[in-house]
Amino acid sequence: MSSKPLKQIHLAAHFPGVNNTTVWSDPAAGSQIDFSSFVHLARTAERAKFDFLFLAEGLRLREQNGEIYDLDVVGRPDTFTVLAALAAVTDRLGLAGTINSTFNEPYEVARQFASLDHLSAGRAAWNVVTSWDAFTGENFRRGGFLAQEDRYERARQFLNATWELFDSWRGNEIVADKESGVFLRDPNPGRFDHHVGEFDISGRFDVPRSPQGRPVIFQAGDSEAGREFAASAADAIFTRHGTLEAGRAFYGDVKGRLARYGRSPDELKILPGVTFVLGETDAEAQERALVIRRQQVSGQTAIKLLEQLWNRDLSAYDPDGPLPEVDPLVGEHTVAQGRASVRMHRDPLTVASEWRALADAKKLSIRDLIVEVTGRQSFIGTPAHVAEQLNEFVQTDASDGFILVPHLTPGGLDEFADRVVPLLQERGVFRTEYAGETLRDHLGLAPLSVRAAAAS
Amino acid sequence: MPESPQPDAPLPDERGLLHLAVALDGAGWHPAAWREHDARPEELFTARYWADLVAEAERGLLDLVTIEDSLSLQSAHPFEPDERTDQVRGRLDAVLIAARIAPLTRHIGLVPTAVVTHTEPFHLSKAIATLDYVSNGRAGIRVKVSGRADEFAHFGRREAPRVSAEDFDSPSGQAALEELFGEAEDYVEVLRRLWDSWEDDAEIRDVATGRFIDRKKLHYIDFEGSRFSVRGPSITPRPPQGQPVVAALAHRGEPYRLVGRSGDLGFVTPHDSEHARQLVAEIRAAQAAAGRADETVHIFGDLVVFLDEDPGAAADCKARLDRKAGAALTSDAAVFTGTPAELADLLQEWQRAGLTGFRLRPGTLPYDLEQITRGLVPELQRRGIFRTAYEASTLRGLLGLPRPANRYAAGAVDATAALV
């Protein structure tokens, strides 16, 4: 045993998303929109003493080949509204929502988050994202095209504007003394005056300071600009680094940036989004994992995912046959819209030749290949083995915890809560009861003073 | 005066029942209400406060509660902020309060207020659809315009119309109102199209073809107006009620037209039964002109109420509060003080003028709310004009509104049977 004290793991539940990680063809798959599904996952997470529930967002239905994409789960609720409702059926669980800074205005977002924080008694968190696409902008009166390089500047300006609003009430204004008739100590609370970049706003904010002062701030994204933004302003990062080595490199890099902003390494939690498959034995877990992968990648889905790299209509190809002989179309991506992943393919010709080599070597069909090269589960094994791997990740500074992405709605977290969490608790690396009331408490973040908030 | 054209619309409930709503705002509608002995001013920003109020309203079998909201601090001045320290200031987002209350209630309709002048119809559409999901079909939305310069400055996107209340009837005032309410009408059109942008049976989960949805049953709404355009479809499937209830408070011709053309429920502020009759005629005419004569559009009369079983006690209460506030209460709506039985008399008289229900604004909370649920409601039940149990599980059901067919569905057949 090293003398270093054990780090405490932070755990969160990601509501299954509108992508092919979420399996809808399984008989156990329930509704992605009925409130009962959200209640089930939230209560499971709270029963297991998780830090928070996380909701993603996408403001336009995805399209491929000029048509609405129909192979994945489609349809989700409004983030703020469902989180406010979940505050009624949970007591301690943090409630984290992804809210876009391109298609909203600071005054409205600030009052929604401040309201959510009041209505949940201090459990709100905001994953700040910034869209770049005019495609999504077609749903909004303000449109929304933003050059990709301007995204973090927009996010920073938006966040700064909302922080000025959150801090415009200091928390001591309301007296509400019936005898004297003094409701407000200050005749002018909520005053703000913000004229930076594209935000030219002034007046008086109308929501008194909320229990956490402002929502916990999440940042998702690995780019250089994203890392710097997180180091300067975020309380947690939602990352995608699935291996120990990549995780440690990212962790070291980002934590190393905090000092420049006068922050300590503990003030930013690094939480990769991960998937898991459990089994009675490791071999059984591997078998289950493969079954799930083939549920996630139907023949039709395999063709569509291949099209996203090939940037061509491949609907004539047989998913159980070999890869296309034509090469990917290089240039502007025209096949798929509304997906973050599409932009992430590096040089398509190189990837295609790697995939061809792999398919030849292992005699893989299109579907087999896609199963092989996409979205493999992060942790596969017995509950004991998975608990051990998770703990190793955290104790060796590859992360501070995990955002778990179940593949089934709404029961995909049940087994983890029942079988893995107790093992982490036995090891003394995960809470057995909530020690605090707010999400900041759960994440080990100090309460925010008005002064500290204003300075950052 | 010549008779206004009276469309053959269902007016008061054919069983003679009236509908009852309560408007919740802060500590009540009197500016000094927060100083009453049972007021809870230090809890105005907690979920429990709102949960308790709505639970009380539901015990009284009310159709719905509305929750006030605006995008600025409350003010004693109608069009600009003030610096008073003796009245409630600060509020929470009404849609989120409604969502927070929804899982704690079973029957009562939840109708938050939303300002449409500065917000995105795409966001509000999915928010109210989601409120409908989390309440199992009890959502509505009261749309409200904002012409206040301070609210425009909070958003910093465009210039406020330079019109004060006194100028509303001038040509420039008229133009400004036409613009604000025209935008509201476009906004409601977008809400409604987005709610219908998924057909009820769009989700098919067809394993054989690998398709989760039948994309032919999802629809671009392609709204293009002079102020904004929205492509669609919604990201949220069609809500349980199909179309959540759309309401508006109306004091003038422009909002009467909005209610007549786009609304399910209008709140009006008559001073007496003759005035009520005129307002009803004006909205019914707008409804007929919009080709909606055969649809149910409710018109509720708004009243600020101070109630007490003891004759004179309610008036004493209001007088006491007026003294504390330093001025008599003024309101856009008529102010009633009296016993529940006297209020029941008034409501029956106004009901005969064509109002289908009432939205009561309690002078103080929780006292006047409890007088409504425990005094007025039993009185109305004794007179046989109010429900004795909830007869429906959705807000549309309570209001006698059918679940509408989807405008985009082929053949526009009754979609109820197709609900997955």
PDB file of N, CA, C and O in Angstrom, chain A residues 402-427:
ATOM      1  N   PHE A 402     -16.032   9.140 -13.479  1.00  0.00           N
ATOM      2  CA  PHE A 402     -16.566   8.723 -14.773  1.00  0.00           C
ATOM      3  C   PHE A 402     -17.991   9.217 -14.953  1.00  0.00           C
ATOM      4  O   PHE A 402     -18.762   9.315 -13.999  1.00  0.00           O
ATOM      5  N   ILE A 403     -18.318   9.493 -16.208  1.00  0.00           N
ATOM      6  CA  ILE A 403     -19.711   9.681 -16.585  1.00  0.00           C
ATOM      7  C   ILE A 403     -20.108   8.407 -17.335  1.00  0.00           C
ATOM      8  O   ILE A 403     -19.622   8.148 -18.439  1.00  0.00           O
ATOM      9  N   LEU A 404     -20.935   7.598 -16.697  1.00  0.00           N
ATOM     10  CA  LEU A 404     -21.289   6.291 -17.264  1.00  0.00           C
ATOM     11  C   LEU A 404     -22.421   6.448 -18.276  1.00  0.00           C
ATOM     12  O   LEU A 404     -23.430   7.095 -17.991  1.00  0.00           O
ATOM     13  N   VAL A 405     -22.215   5.844 -19.435  1.00  0.00           N
ATOM     14  CA  VAL A 405     -23.206   5.929 -20.506  1.00  0.00           C
ATOM     15  C   VAL A 405     -23.819   4.549 -20.697  1.00  0.00           C
ATOM     16  O   VAL A 405     -23.216   3.684 -21.342  1.00  0.00           O
ATOM     17  N   PRO A 406     -24.991   4.285 -20.114  1.00  0.00           N
ATOM     18  CA  PRO A 406     -25.608   2.967 -20.276  1.00  0.00           C
ATOM     19  C   PRO A 406     -26.094   2.787 -21.712  1.00  0.00           C
ATOM     20  O   PRO A 406     -26.374   3.770 -22.399  1.00  0.00           O
ATOM     21  N   HIS A 407     -26.207   1.534 -22.154  1.00  0.00           N
ATOM     22  CA  HIS A 407     -26.685   1.327 -23.520  1.00  0.00           C
ATOM     23  C   HIS A 407     -28.187   1.088 -23.561  1.00  0.00           C
ATOM     24  O   HIS A 407     -28.766   1.016 -24.639  1.00  0.00           O
ATOM     25  N   LEU A 408     -28.813   0.943 -22.394  1.00  0.00           N
ATOM     26  CA  LEU A 408     -30.259   0.709 -22.358  1.00  0.00           C
ATOM     27  C   LEU A 408     -30.967   1.788 -21.543  1.00  0.00           C
ATOM     28  O   LEU A 408     -30.507   2.181 -20.474  1.00  0.00           O
ATOM     29  N   THR A 409     -32.100   2.238 -22.061  1.00  0.00           N
ATOM     30  CA  THR A 409     -32.998   3.134 -21.336  1.00  0.00           C
ATOM     31  C   THR A 409     -34.170   2.302 -20.829  1.00  0.00           C
ATOM     32  O   THR A 409     -34.748   1.579 -21.631  1.00  0.00           O
ATOM     33  N   PRO A 410     -34.591   2.413 -19.587  1.00  0.00           N
ATOM     34  CA  PRO A 410     -33.984   3.193 -18.510  1.00  0.00           C
ATOM     35  C   PRO A 410     -33.175   2.334 -17.545  1.00  0.00           C
ATOM     36  O   PRO A 410     -32.630   2.863 -16.598  1.00  0.00           O
ATOM     37  N   GLY A 411     -33.077   1.006 -17.787  1.00  0.00           N
ATOM     38  CA  GLY A 411     -32.529   0.120 -16.761  1.00  0.00           C
ATOM     39  C   GLY A 411     -31.038  -0.150 -16.882  1.00  0.00           C
ATOM     40  O   GLY A 411     -30.497  -0.982 -16.150  1.00  0.00           O
ATOM     41  N   GLY A 412     -30.369   0.576 -17.806  1.00  0.00           N
ATOM     42  CA  GLY A 412     -28.987   0.244 -18.115  1.00  0.00           C
ATOM     43  C   GLY A 412     -27.979   0.491 -17.010  1.00  0.00           C
ATOM     44  O   GLY A 412     -26.829   0.056 -17.096  1.00  0.00           O
ATOM     45  N   LEU A 413     -28.410   1.176 -15.958  1.00  0.00           N
ATOM     46  CA  LEU A 413     -27.486   1.453 -14.863  1.00  0.00           C
ATOM     47  C   LEU A 413     -27.747   0.548 -13.655  1.00  0.00           C
ATOM     48  O   LEU A 413     -26.945   0.493 -12.722  1.00  0.00           O
ATOM     49  N   ASP A 414     -28.869  -0.189 -13.689  1.00  0.00           N
ATOM     50  CA  ASP A 414     -29.296  -0.949 -12.500  1.00  0.00           C
ATOM     51  C   ASP A 414     -28.207  -1.895 -12.003  1.00  0.00           C
ATOM     52  O   ASP A 414     -27.888  -1.940 -10.812  1.00  0.00           O
ATOM     53  N   GLU A 415     -27.657  -2.682 -12.952  1.00  0.00           N
ATOM     54  CA  GLU A 415     -26.700  -3.710 -12.570  1.00  0.00           C
ATOM     55  C   GLU A 415     -25.423  -3.075 -12.005  1.00  0.00           C
ATOM     56  O   GLU A 415     -24.839  -3.581 -11.041  1.00  0.00           O
ATOM     57  N   PHE A 416     -25.022  -1.971 -12.611  1.00  0.00           N
ATOM     58  CA  PHE A 416     -23.826  -1.284 -12.120  1.00  0.00           C
ATOM     59  C   PHE A 416     -24.060  -0.788 -10.690  1.00  0.00           C
ATOM     60  O   PHE A 416     -23.209  -0.929  -9.805  1.00  0.00           O
ATOM     61  N   ALA A 417     -25.237  -0.205 -10.471  1.00  0.00           N
ATOM     62  CA  ALA A 417     -25.559   0.325  -9.139  1.00  0.00           C
ATOM     63  C   ALA A 417     -25.582  -0.797  -8.104  1.00  0.00           C
ATOM     64  O   ALA A 417     -25.102  -0.635  -6.977  1.00  0.00           O
ATOM     65  N   ASP A 418     -26.117  -1.940  -8.497  1.00  0.00           N
ATOM     66  CA  ASP A 418     -26.276  -3.044  -7.541  1.00  0.00           C
ATOM     67  C   ASP A 418     -24.981  -3.811  -7.304  1.00  0.00           C
ATOM     68  O   ASP A 418     -24.771  -4.342  -6.221  1.00  0.00           O
ATOM     69  N   ARG A 419     -24.130  -3.901  -8.316  1.00  0.00           N
ATOM     70  CA  ARG A 419     -23.023  -4.838  -8.217  1.00  0.00           C
ATOM     71  C   ARG A 419     -21.636  -4.198  -8.206  1.00  0.00           C
ATOM     72  O   ARG A 419     -20.717  -4.756  -7.607  1.00  0.00           O
ATOM     73  N   VAL A 420     -21.476  -3.065  -8.875  1.00  0.00           N
ATOM     74  CA  VAL A 420     -20.143  -2.454  -8.916  1.00  0.00           C
ATOM     75  C   VAL A 420     -19.982  -1.412  -7.797  1.00  0.00           C
ATOM     76  O   VAL A 420     -18.957  -1.384  -7.107  1.00  0.00           O
ATOM     77  N   VAL A 421     -21.009  -0.607  -7.608  1.00  0.00           N
ATOM     78  CA  VAL A 421     -20.897   0.456  -6.601  1.00  0.00           C
ATOM     79  C   VAL A 421     -20.555  -0.100  -5.211  1.00  0.00           C
ATOM     80  O   VAL A 421     -19.667   0.426  -4.527  1.00  0.00           O
ATOM     81  N   PRO A 422     -21.225  -1.208  -4.754  1.00  0.00           N
ATOM     82  CA  PRO A 422     -20.865  -1.720  -3.420  1.00  0.00           C
ATOM     83  C   PRO A 422     -19.389  -2.107  -3.316  1.00  0.00           C
ATOM     84  O   PRO A 422     -18.776  -1.948  -2.248  1.00  0.00           O
ATOM     85  N   LEU A 423     -18.814  -2.592  -4.421  1.00  0.00           N
ATOM     86  CA  LEU A 423     -17.400  -2.977  -4.388  1.00  0.00           C
ATOM     87  C   LEU A 423     -16.500  -1.744  -4.255  1.00  0.00           C
ATOM     88  O   LEU A 423     -15.483  -1.781  -3.559  1.00  0.00           O
ATOM     89  N   LEU A 424     -16.883  -0.670  -4.934  1.00  0.00           N
ATOM     90  CA  LEU A 424     -16.108   0.573  -4.800  1.00  0.00           C
ATOM     91  C   LEU A 424     -16.241   1.117  -3.382  1.00  0.00           C
ATOM     92  O   LEU A 424     -15.276   1.638  -2.806  1.00  0.00           O
ATOM     93  N   GLN A 425     -17.426   0.959  -2.829  1.00  0.00           N
ATOM     94  CA  GLN A 425     -17.631   1.421  -1.444  1.00  0.00           C
ATOM     95  C   GLN A 425     -16.800   0.592  -0.473  1.00  0.00           C
ATOM     96  O   GLN A 425     -16.188   1.133   0.455  1.00  0.00           O
ATOM     97  N   GLU A 426     -16.743  -0.725  -0.700  1.00  0.00           N
ATOM     98  CA  GLU A 426     -15.915  -1.586   0.164  1.00  0.00           C
ATOM     99  C   GLU A 426     -14.448  -1.189   0.121  1.00  0.00           C
ATOM    100  O   GLU A 426     -13.737  -1.275   1.121  1.00  0.00           O
ATOM    101  N   ARG A 427     -14.024  -0.753  -1.051  1.00  0.00           N
ATOM    102  CA  ARG A 427     -12.618  -0.328  -1.184  1.00  0.00           C
ATOM    103  C   ARG A 427     -12.374   1.038  -0.552  1.00  0.00           C
ATOM    104  O   ARG A 427     -11.226   1.504  -0.515  1.00  0.00           O
TER     105      ARG A 427
END
